[in-house]
Amino acid sequence: MDTKQENKKVFLEIVNQLKVLIDKEQIRPGDKLPSERVLSERLNVGRSSVREALRSLELLGLIETRQGGGTFLSSGQNIQLVEILASFILRESRTVKELDAIRKMHEKEAIRIICSDKDLTALPVWESLFYKIEIENDVVRDHILREFIIASGNRLALKIWLQLAAYSATPLKKTTTKQEKPMLIVLLKSLQLGFQKEALAAYDEWMNYIKNNMDNEK
Amino acid sequence: MDTKQENKKVFLEIVNQLKVLIDKEQIRPGDKLPSERVLSERLNVGRSSVREALRSLELLGLIETRQGGGTFLSSGQNIQLVEILASFILRESRTVKELDAIRKMHEKEAIRIICSDKDLTALPVWESLFYKIEIENDVVRDHILREFIIASGNRLALKIWLQLAAYSATPLKKTTTKQEKPMLIVLLKSLQLGFQKEALAAYDEWMNYIKNNMDNEK
DNA sequence: AACCTAAAAGTGGTCTGACCACTTTTAGGT
DNA sequence: ACCTAAAAGTGGTCAGACCACTTTTAGGTT
């Protein structure tokens, strides 16, 4: 009856209705949604159908549910869906390699963006990272790369990258080794100077080193 | 009781059980899953809980359901979930811009990969595209870009790109205009010759043209 | 024997009502 | 004004019922 062709699946229609409701009622992330029973009445559907819709959205990480408390619009970030998707998709080793390639693409693009923007090369975080690597020597690889993505300023890219990194075959959760130190120093210094080509080369060298030493770390 | 900490949510536990079942019973994409009633019995849970799990997986595009027919393991590809996610996330114009940036990153990376591989620069599809643009003059922008991604050989990247393109604010579904012809010719010729820098420059020029002429096309 | 058709069985789609576990609110007493 | 216990509200789960649709079965016709 609406502008769109009728959605056959009721639970999908409910998902749409919920979206409308959230818009209309100005429900912000963290706010409470109407209870299942109320929704069931307002939308003229059974409670079980409402639950099917809510459970789907919960799996997508769009809402959070507290027993006895209520249902809340998710405050963002945690998209746990990927955990499910990954376990279904990441069976073939081919996919694992492809995932790693996409992750690296994100990281190199971030490096390019940083190098071509004086505001970004001057960020204090590089000095801080430099210090940690040079002196403290206990930086998690993951952390360095994340700072690149964050600095590049694309929040959607950060979300995607976080998921890619979580399922990467590369041991990003390990701390950097002594051998990696010189490459990282070159990488960071090049970054600060805006030397894109050199930074990318150092990055490639770093990634190759990690790749070639994966087995030893296991 | 298991290795993992107990999952509180039954429907999440069912999702896991389904994964195990699919593995154990060697259910391939396209194959039929046990009926809801059978699953309910085998897993010792109510049918409605089974349905909550199945509906979630359906929203993720991992299974397909035919009324009266049964539930089938999805034959892959169509991840419609993004439609839901997008409608929830793509409210802020900022996100739209970020999405476009990521899409372009994919495309430029594909161009880089193609240019640095003689097998890819020699692909007949470039000649074919060239002909269509030069003579027939009715190529959809989308189509050209998709060929880039396909040629780059990363199937996961293709999946991601397809979703990004579907929600891009850039009018990629339109056919190329007369003004775009020279840029595209330079782009394709550079590609065939492996001239990465020139290809990327032509690509940038093309994208800028599209951006600056978006309003006129509306 | 092959073919067609109608009945039966199977399956997803939806709703209702019930009970439980937990949280939040309310009401009562100190 | 404060604390506490009861009540109400809410999500979690189950069982049963009925519908719409598809697949299978059984029977009869040719």
Coordinates of C-alpha atoms (C1' of nucleotides) in Angstrom, one line a residue, chain A residues 51 55 58-59 80 83-84 87-88, chain B residues 1-22 39 42-46 49-54 56-57, chain D residues 12-14:
Chain A
R51 CA 11.4 -10.2 18.1
R55 CA 17.0 -10.2 17.0
E58 CA 20.8 -7.1 17.4
L59 CA 23.0 -9.5 15.3
Q80 CA 29.8 -7.8 16.0
E83 CA 32.2 -12.2 13.6
I84 CA 29.3 -14.2 12.3
S87 CA 33.1 -17.5 10.4
F88 CA 30.9 -18.3 7.4
Chain B
M1 CA 30.2 -26.1 30.0
D2 CA 32.0 -25.8 26.7
T3 CA 35.4 -24.3 26.0
K4 CA 33.8 -20.9 25.5
Q5 CA 32.0 -19.0 28.2
E6 CA 28.3 -19.8 27.9
N7 CA 26.5 -17.7 25.5
K8 CA 23.6 -16.2 27.3
K9 CA 21.5 -15.6 24.2
V10 CA 19.9 -18.8 23.0
F11 CA 19.4 -17.5 19.5
L12 CA 23.1 -16.8 19.3
E13 CA 23.9 -20.3 20.5
I14 CA 21.6 -21.6 17.8
V15 CA 23.5 -19.6 15.2
N16 CA 26.7 -21.4 16.3
Q17 CA 25.0 -24.8 16.4
L18 CA 23.8 -24.2 12.9
K19 CA 27.3 -23.5 11.8
V20 CA 28.4 -26.8 13.4
L21 CA 25.6 -28.7 11.8
I22 CA 26.4 -27.3 8.4
L39 CA 15.9 -28.1 14.3
R42 CA 17.3 -31.6 17.6
L43 CA 18.6 -28.6 19.5
N44 CA 16.0 -28.8 22.3
V45 CA 14.8 -25.3 21.9
G46 CA 11.5 -23.7 20.9
S49 CA 14.1 -19.4 19.0
V50 CA 15.1 -21.3 15.9
R51 CA 13.3 -18.8 13.9
E52 CA 15.0 -15.8 15.5
A53 CA 18.3 -17.3 14.6
L54 CA 17.3 -18.2 11.1
S56 CA 19.1 -13.2 11.6
L57 CA 21.1 -15.3 9.2
Chain D
dG12 C1' 13.7 -14.8 27.0
dT13 C1' 11.7 -18.9 25.9
dC14 C1' 8.3 -22.3 24.9

